mmCIF file of C-alpha atoms in Angstrom:
data_model
loop_
_atom_site.group_PDB
_atom_site.id
_atom_site.type_symbol
_atom_site.label_atom_id
_atom_site.label_comp_id
_atom_site.label_asym_id
_atom_site.label_seq_id
_atom_site.Cartn_x
_atom_site.Cartn_y
_atom_site.Cartn_z
ATOM 1 C CA MET A 436 57.464 -120.404 177.643
ATOM 2 C CA PHE A 437 60.231 -123.004 177.979
ATOM 3 C CA ASN A 438 61.582 -124.207 180.754
ATOM 4 C CA LYS A 439 65.214 -122.660 181.559
ATOM 5 C CA ALA A 440 67.346 -126.470 181.002
ATOM 6 C CA ARG A 441 65.316 -125.519 177.722
ATOM 7 C CA LEU A 442 66.482 -121.835 177.291
ATOM 8 C CA LYS A 443 70.154 -123.170 178.343
ATOM 9 C CA ASP A 444 70.267 -125.980 175.364
ATOM 10 C CA ILE A 445 68.980 -123.593 172.377
ATOM 11 C CA PHE A 446 71.906 -120.714 173.866
ATOM 12 C CA ASN A 447 73.884 -123.405 174.337
ATOM 13 C CA ASP A 448 73.645 -124.384 170.234
ATOM 14 C CA ILE A 449 73.133 -120.451 169.441
ATOM 15 C CA SER A 450 77.229 -119.943 171.058
ATOM 16 C CA THR A 451 78.604 -123.191 169.508
ATOM 17 C CA GLY A 452 76.969 -122.996 166.083
ATOM 18 C CA LYS A 453 75.014 -125.841 166.393
ATOM 19 C CA MET A 454 71.909 -123.211 165.728
ATOM 20 C CA SER A 455 71.496 -120.063 163.616
ATOM 21 C CA VAL A 456 69.373 -116.938 165.238
ATOM 22 C CA ALA A 457 66.864 -117.873 162.830
ATOM 23 C CA GLU A 458 66.212 -121.474 163.634
ATOM 24 C CA ALA A 459 66.518 -119.969 167.540
ATOM 25 C CA ILE A 460 63.033 -117.493 166.708
ATOM 26 C CA LYS A 461 61.584 -120.875 165.119
ATOM 27 C CA ASN A 462 62.382 -122.719 167.841
ATOM 28 C CA CYS A 463 61.231 -119.334 170.451
ATOM 29 C CA GLU A 464 57.606 -119.756 168.331
ATOM 30 C CA ILE A 465 54.836 -120.395 170.678
ATOM 31 C CA GLU A 466 52.853 -121.419 168.464
ATOM 32 C CA GLU A 467 53.649 -124.012 165.212
ATOM 33 C CA ASN A 468 51.057 -124.342 162.470
ATOM 34 C CA LEU A 469 51.163 -127.970 160.767
ATOM 35 C CA GLY A 470 48.030 -127.315 158.671
ATOM 36 C CA PHE A 471 45.891 -129.749 160.319
ATOM 37 C CA ALA A 472 46.666 -128.604 163.986
ATOM 38 C CA LYS A 473 48.889 -125.746 165.535
ATOM 39 C CA ILE A 474 50.389 -126.614 168.657
ATOM 40 C CA ASP A 475 50.705 -124.884 171.570
ATOM 41 C CA HIS A 476 53.867 -124.522 172.792
ATOM 42 C CA ASP A 477 52.649 -121.867 175.663
ATOM 43 C CA ARG A 478 50.544 -124.116 177.107
ATOM 44 C CA GLU A 479 53.100 -124.906 180.009
ATOM 45 C CA ARG A 480 53.728 -121.149 180.858
ATOM 46 C CA ARG A 481 49.849 -120.591 181.060
ATOM 47 C CA CYS A 482 48.582 -123.822 182.482
ATOM 48 C CA GLY A 483 51.536 -125.324 184.089
ATOM 49 C CA PHE A 484 51.899 -128.351 182.278
ATOM 50 C CA PRO A 485 52.431 -128.999 178.133
ATOM 51 C CA GLU A 486 49.900 -129.540 175.625
ATOM 52 C CA VAL A 487 49.099 -133.347 175.573
ATOM 53 C CA ILE A 488 47.915 -135.729 172.231
ATOM 54 C CA PHE A 489 44.796 -136.788 172.866
ATOM 55 C CA ALA A 490 45.092 -139.432 170.437
ATOM 56 C CA GLU A 491 42.159 -141.791 169.973
ATOM 57 C CA PHE A 492 40.486 -140.300 167.211
ATOM 58 C CA LYS A 493 43.237 -138.748 165.280
ATOM 59 C CA THR A 494 45.289 -140.145 162.235
ATOM 60 C CA THR A 495 48.520 -142.358 162.852
ATOM 61 C CA GLU A 496 49.944 -139.382 160.901
ATOM 62 C CA HIS A 497 48.679 -136.569 162.374
ATOM 63 C CA SER A 498 49.460 -137.501 165.943
ATOM 64 C CA LEU A 499 53.420 -139.125 165.104
ATOM 65 C CA ALA A 500 52.975 -134.990 163.411
ATOM 66 C CA ILE A 501 52.055 -133.638 166.656
ATOM 67 C CA ALA A 502 54.465 -135.804 168.542
ATOM 68 C CA GLU A 503 57.339 -134.823 167.111
ATOM 69 C CA SER A 504 56.901 -131.256 167.461
ATOM 70 C CA LEU A 505 56.560 -131.214 171.176
ATOM 71 C CA LEU A 506 59.667 -133.130 170.952
ATOM 72 C CA ASN A 507 61.544 -131.023 169.273
ATOM 73 C CA LYS A 508 60.664 -127.727 171.096
ATOM 74 C CA THR A 509 60.454 -129.610 174.537
ATOM 75 C CA GLY A 510 61.729 -132.700 174.214
ATOM 76 C CA PHE A 511 58.835 -134.515 175.840
ATOM 77 C CA ALA A 512 55.492 -135.491 174.597
ATOM 78 C CA PHE A 513 52.523 -137.363 176.577
ATOM 79 C CA LEU A 514 49.764 -139.116 174.667
ATOM 80 C CA THR A 515 46.523 -140.698 175.758
ATOM 81 C CA ARG A 516 44.086 -143.293 174.667
ATOM 82 C CA VAL A 517 46.624 -144.342 171.558
ATOM 83 C CA PRO A 518 44.710 -146.283 169.632
ATOM 84 C CA GLU A 519 47.076 -150.140 168.592
ATOM 85 C CA GLN A 520 48.475 -148.794 165.143
ATOM 86 C CA THR A 521 49.208 -145.230 166.880
ATOM 87 C CA LYS A 522 51.219 -147.053 169.497
ATOM 88 C CA GLU A 523 53.274 -149.603 167.076
ATOM 89 C CA LEU A 524 54.495 -146.869 164.861
ATOM 90 C CA ILE A 525 55.647 -144.313 168.058
ATOM 91 C CA LEU A 526 57.058 -147.674 169.653
ATOM 92 C CA SER A 527 59.024 -147.944 166.136
ATOM 93 C CA LYS A 528 60.315 -144.650 165.720
ATOM 94 C CA TRP A 529 60.945 -144.233 169.338
ATOM 95 C CA PRO A 530 61.326 -147.657 170.845
ATOM 96 C CA ASP A 531 62.425 -145.795 174.104
ATOM 97 C CA ALA A 532 58.929 -144.746 174.915
ATOM 98 C CA ASP A 533 57.144 -145.590 177.905
ATOM 99 C CA TYR A 534 53.981 -147.686 176.638
ATOM 100 C CA ASN A 535 51.382 -148.112 179.969
ATOM 101 C CA LYS A 536 49.071 -150.772 178.327
ATOM 102 C CA LEU A 537 46.537 -150.174 180.973
ATOM 103 C CA SER A 538 45.917 -146.615 180.283
ATOM 104 C CA LYS A 539 46.547 -146.694 176.802
ATOM 105 C CA THR A 540 49.208 -143.851 177.226
ATOM 106 C CA ILE A 541 52.543 -143.005 175.641
ATOM 107 C CA ILE A 542 55.377 -140.572 177.267
ATOM 108 C CA LEU A 543 58.183 -139.671 175.195
ATOM 109 C CA GLY A 544 61.449 -137.973 176.245
ATOM 110 C CA LYS A 545 61.819 -136.240 179.444
ATOM 111 C CA LEU A 546 59.323 -135.510 181.996
ATOM 112 C CA PRO A 547 58.747 -131.760 182.226
ATOM 113 C CA ASP A 548 59.918 -130.089 185.247
ATOM 114 C CA ILE A 549 57.348 -129.069 186.960
ATOM 115 C CA HIS A 550 56.734 -129.667 190.516
ATOM 116 C CA LYS A 551 58.982 -132.087 192.680
ATOM 117 C CA ASN A 552 57.285 -135.014 194.178
ATOM 118 C CA THR A 553 57.255 -135.070 198.042
ATOM 119 C CA LYS A 554 55.810 -137.134 200.374
ATOM 120 C CA GLU A 555 53.529 -134.833 202.463
ATOM 121 C CA HIS A 556 51.094 -134.597 199.047
ATOM 122 C CA ASN A 557 50.048 -137.925 197.892
ATOM 123 C CA VAL A 558 47.363 -138.444 195.469
ATOM 124 C CA LEU A 559 45.644 -141.422 196.195
ATOM 125 C CA VAL A 560 43.788 -142.789 192.368
ATOM 126 C CA ILE A 561 40.665 -146.080 194.260
ATOM 127 C CA SER A 562 39.084 -148.068 191.564
ATOM 128 C CA ALA A 563 35.370 -149.631 192.513
ATOM 129 C CA GLY A 564 36.247 -152.492 190.376
ATOM 130 C CA THR A 565 38.786 -154.010 188.204
ATOM 131 C CA SER A 566 36.676 -153.712 185.375
ATOM 132 C CA ASP A 567 37.570 -149.383 186.146
ATOM 133 C CA ILE A 568 41.468 -150.405 186.637
ATOM 134 C CA PRO A 569 42.271 -148.977 182.999
ATOM 135 C CA VAL A 570 40.504 -145.528 183.611
ATOM 136 C CA ALA A 571 41.992 -145.165 187.185
ATOM 137 C CA GLU A 572 45.147 -145.726 185.650
ATOM 138 C CA GLU A 573 44.869 -143.466 183.080
ATOM 139 C CA ALA A 574 44.123 -140.918 185.701
ATOM 140 C CA ALA A 575 47.298 -142.641 187.725
ATOM 141 C CA VAL A 576 49.209 -142.087 185.236
ATOM 142 C CA THR A 577 48.924 -138.538 184.396
ATOM 143 C CA ALA A 578 48.963 -137.396 187.963
ATOM 144 C CA ARG A 579 52.285 -138.886 187.968
ATOM 145 C CA VAL A 580 53.377 -137.033 184.793
ATOM 146 C CA MET A 581 52.282 -133.706 186.349
ATOM 147 C CA GLY A 582 54.328 -134.421 189.262
ATOM 148 C CA CYS A 583 52.185 -135.833 192.001
ATOM 149 C CA ASN A 584 53.107 -138.631 194.268
ATOM 150 C CA VAL A 585 50.541 -141.422 193.690
ATOM 151 C CA GLU A 586 49.570 -144.049 195.230
ATOM 152 C CA TYR A 587 46.769 -146.975 194.714
ATOM 153 C CA LEU A 588 43.397 -148.729 196.126
ATOM 154 C CA HIS A 589 42.306 -151.583 193.619
ATOM 155 C CA ASP A 590 39.058 -153.232 193.723
ATOM 156 C CA ALA A 591 36.711 -151.378 196.888
ATOM 157 C CA GLY A 592 33.821 -150.503 195.614
ATOM 158 C CA VAL A 593 30.646 -150.729 197.733
ATOM 159 C CA ALA A 594 30.063 -154.190 197.033
ATOM 160 C CA GLY A 595 32.842 -155.568 199.384
ATOM 161 C CA ILE A 596 32.085 -152.412 201.844
ATOM 162 C CA HIS A 597 34.744 -153.556 203.885
ATOM 163 C CA ARG A 598 37.355 -153.263 202.434
ATOM 164 C CA ILE A 599 37.262 -149.363 201.743
ATOM 165 C CA LEU A 600 36.587 -149.245 205.714
ATOM 166 C CA GLY A 601 39.134 -151.297 206.278
ATOM 167 C CA ALA A 602 41.743 -148.788 204.300
ATOM 168 C CA GLU A 603 41.521 -145.743 206.635
ATOM 169 C CA PRO A 604 44.876 -144.683 206.928
ATOM 170 C CA GLN A 605 45.971 -144.871 203.274
ATOM 171 C CA LEU A 606 42.503 -142.382 203.098
ATOM 172 C CA LYS A 607 43.483 -140.056 205.964
ATOM 173 C CA LYS A 608 47.272 -140.256 204.220
ATOM 174 C CA ALA A 609 46.032 -138.792 201.277
ATOM 175 C CA SER A 610 45.804 -135.446 199.947
ATOM 176 C CA VAL A 611 43.423 -135.546 196.644
ATOM 177 C CA ILE A 612 41.547 -138.696 195.773
ATOM 178 C CA ILE A 613 40.556 -140.096 192.724
ATOM 179 C CA VAL A 614 37.406 -142.243 192.707
ATOM 180 C CA THR A 615 36.609 -144.488 189.592
ATOM 181 C CA ALA A 616 33.382 -146.046 189.337
ATOM 182 C CA GLY A 617 30.704 -147.260 187.148
ATOM 183 C CA MET A 618 27.037 -149.651 188.554
ATOM 184 C CA GLU A 619 25.663 -146.873 190.453
ATOM 185 C CA GLY A 620 28.835 -144.762 191.044
ATOM 186 C CA ALA A 621 28.391 -144.639 194.786
ATOM 187 C CA LEU A 622 31.546 -145.280 196.059
ATOM 188 C CA PRO A 623 33.118 -141.643 195.645
ATOM 189 C CA SER A 624 30.266 -140.116 198.163
ATOM 190 C CA VAL A 625 31.173 -143.483 200.627
ATOM 191 C CA VAL A 626 34.695 -141.657 200.201
ATOM 192 C CA ALA A 627 33.806 -138.352 200.399
ATOM 193 C CA GLY A 628 32.001 -139.209 203.992
ATOM 194 C CA LEU A 629 35.103 -140.929 205.616
ATOM 195 C CA VAL A 630 38.261 -138.088 204.722
ATOM 196 C CA ASP A 631 38.708 -134.176 204.889
ATOM 197 C CA CYS A 632 40.131 -133.468 201.625
ATOM 198 C CA PRO A 633 39.002 -133.251 198.346
ATOM 199 C CA VAL A 634 37.418 -136.713 196.347
ATOM 200 C CA ILE A 635 37.201 -136.238 192.645
ATOM 201 C CA GLY A 636 34.720 -138.454 190.890
ATOM 202 C CA VAL A 637 35.465 -140.174 188.006
ATOM 203 C CA PRO A 638 31.828 -142.374 186.498
ATOM 204 C CA THR A 639 33.124 -144.825 183.459
ATOM 205 C CA SER A 640 31.341 -146.934 180.878
ATOM 206 C CA ILE A 641 31.258 -150.100 183.315
ATOM 207 C CA GLY A 642 27.750 -151.995 183.983
ATOM 208 C CA TYR A 643 24.604 -153.561 182.812
ATOM 209 C CA GLY A 644 22.393 -151.921 180.720
ATOM 210 C CA ALA A 645 20.125 -149.349 183.089
ATOM 211 C CA SER A 646 23.664 -148.299 183.907
ATOM 212 C CA PHE A 647 24.042 -146.768 180.693
ATOM 213 C CA LYS A 648 27.514 -146.602 178.932
ATOM 214 C CA GLY A 649 28.306 -144.656 182.671
ATOM 215 C CA ILE A 650 25.177 -142.263 182.503
ATOM 216 C CA ALA A 651 23.973 -143.790 185.952
ATOM 217 C CA ALA A 652 27.095 -143.641 187.409
ATOM 218 C CA LEU A 653 27.864 -140.082 186.325
ATOM 219 C CA LEU A 654 24.189 -138.975 187.678
ATOM 220 C CA GLY A 655 24.916 -140.850 190.886
ATOM 221 C CA MET A 656 27.623 -138.916 191.468
ATOM 222 C CA LEU A 657 26.409 -134.983 190.992
ATOM 223 C CA ASN A 658 23.832 -135.884 193.191
ATOM 224 C CA SER A 659 26.071 -137.601 196.125
ATOM 225 C CA CYS A 660 25.150 -136.343 199.255
ATOM 226 C CA ALA A 661 28.119 -136.162 200.627
ATOM 227 C CA ASN A 662 30.536 -132.316 200.842
ATOM 228 C CA GLY A 663 33.442 -132.479 198.740
ATOM 229 C CA VAL A 664 32.837 -134.354 195.719
ATOM 230 C CA ALA A 665 34.078 -132.699 192.363
ATOM 231 C CA VAL A 666 32.828 -134.731 189.591
ATOM 232 C CA VAL A 667 34.721 -135.562 185.912
ATOM 233 C CA ASN A 668 33.109 -136.778 182.243
ATOM 234 C CA ILE A 669 32.618 -140.426 182.136
ATOM 235 C CA ASP A 670 35.765 -142.271 181.523
ATOM 236 C CA ASN A 671 37.837 -139.059 182.195
ATOM 237 C CA GLY A 672 41.012 -140.109 183.989
ATOM 238 C CA PHE A 673 43.207 -137.657 182.320
ATOM 239 C CA GLY A 674 40.423 -134.748 183.596
ATOM 240 C CA ALA A 675 40.463 -136.386 186.986
ATOM 241 C CA GLY A 676 44.683 -136.927 186.898
ATOM 242 C CA CYS A 677 45.080 -133.080 185.515
ATOM 243 C CA LEU A 678 42.666 -131.667 188.187
ATOM 244 C CA ALA A 679 44.281 -133.229 191.271
ATOM 245 C CA ALA A 680 47.265 -132.342 190.019
ATOM 246 C CA ARG A 681 46.213 -128.464 189.917
ATOM 247 C CA ILE A 682 45.448 -129.317 193.427
ATOM 248 C CA ILE A 683 48.234 -130.091 194.726
ATOM 249 C CA LYS A 684 50.049 -127.671 193.119
ATOM 250 C CA LYS A 685 48.176 -125.041 194.762
ATOM 251 C CA VAL A 686 48.726 -126.992 197.873
ATOM 252 C CA LYS A 687 52.298 -127.291 197.675
ATOM 253 C CA GLU A 688 53.036 -123.194 196.628
ATOM 254 C CA ASN A 689 50.514 -121.867 199.524
#
């Protein structure tokens, strides 16, 4: 369930007397029951990445307890959609935490050694407008945490179509492209008509009344006339980053 480095630490602690056999067994449990949450410590083995904390609707106390459990087991925790109060308490408890203001994500501890970055495979994250950047940043941080190289292309929506057309070299270099767009959500179709790689559309809740808080963009992306477009839920940058990382991982394995 653990990576080799973590297992080596446990074995070393046993041999030096820092950890008893009983403590080591407890550290190797695949699920930890905190009462309010069951922490899945086996997820990295099954799915390629440890459990992630979706903090937006959790109490601060619950988020901190789950983070501490993950840190104790794996030396790493990743939180998304972190509320302000939770952020303040985490930063006071772990001053070295990596907090991203745009994406509202926090990285604690050492990144897992899932697969090494390589220049051959890049995830390109495109935001249609500046208002879409927070969701794009969540996708980018997630993909980067999961071992991908990430490049950005901001403010390249269809209202200024020359911008995306002028970015052809960057588009062609990408192995996977994530496109965040609100309003009518047209940009993923345009991008997919220019490239031969998978395009992941992320509808955002940006737009005027008839955008229905992202529903118009979601339906527009689902009805794309361009081939090779997959669509995640509204504002789900995390899901897009995960999907991109899984595609990249399989490409590297083959």
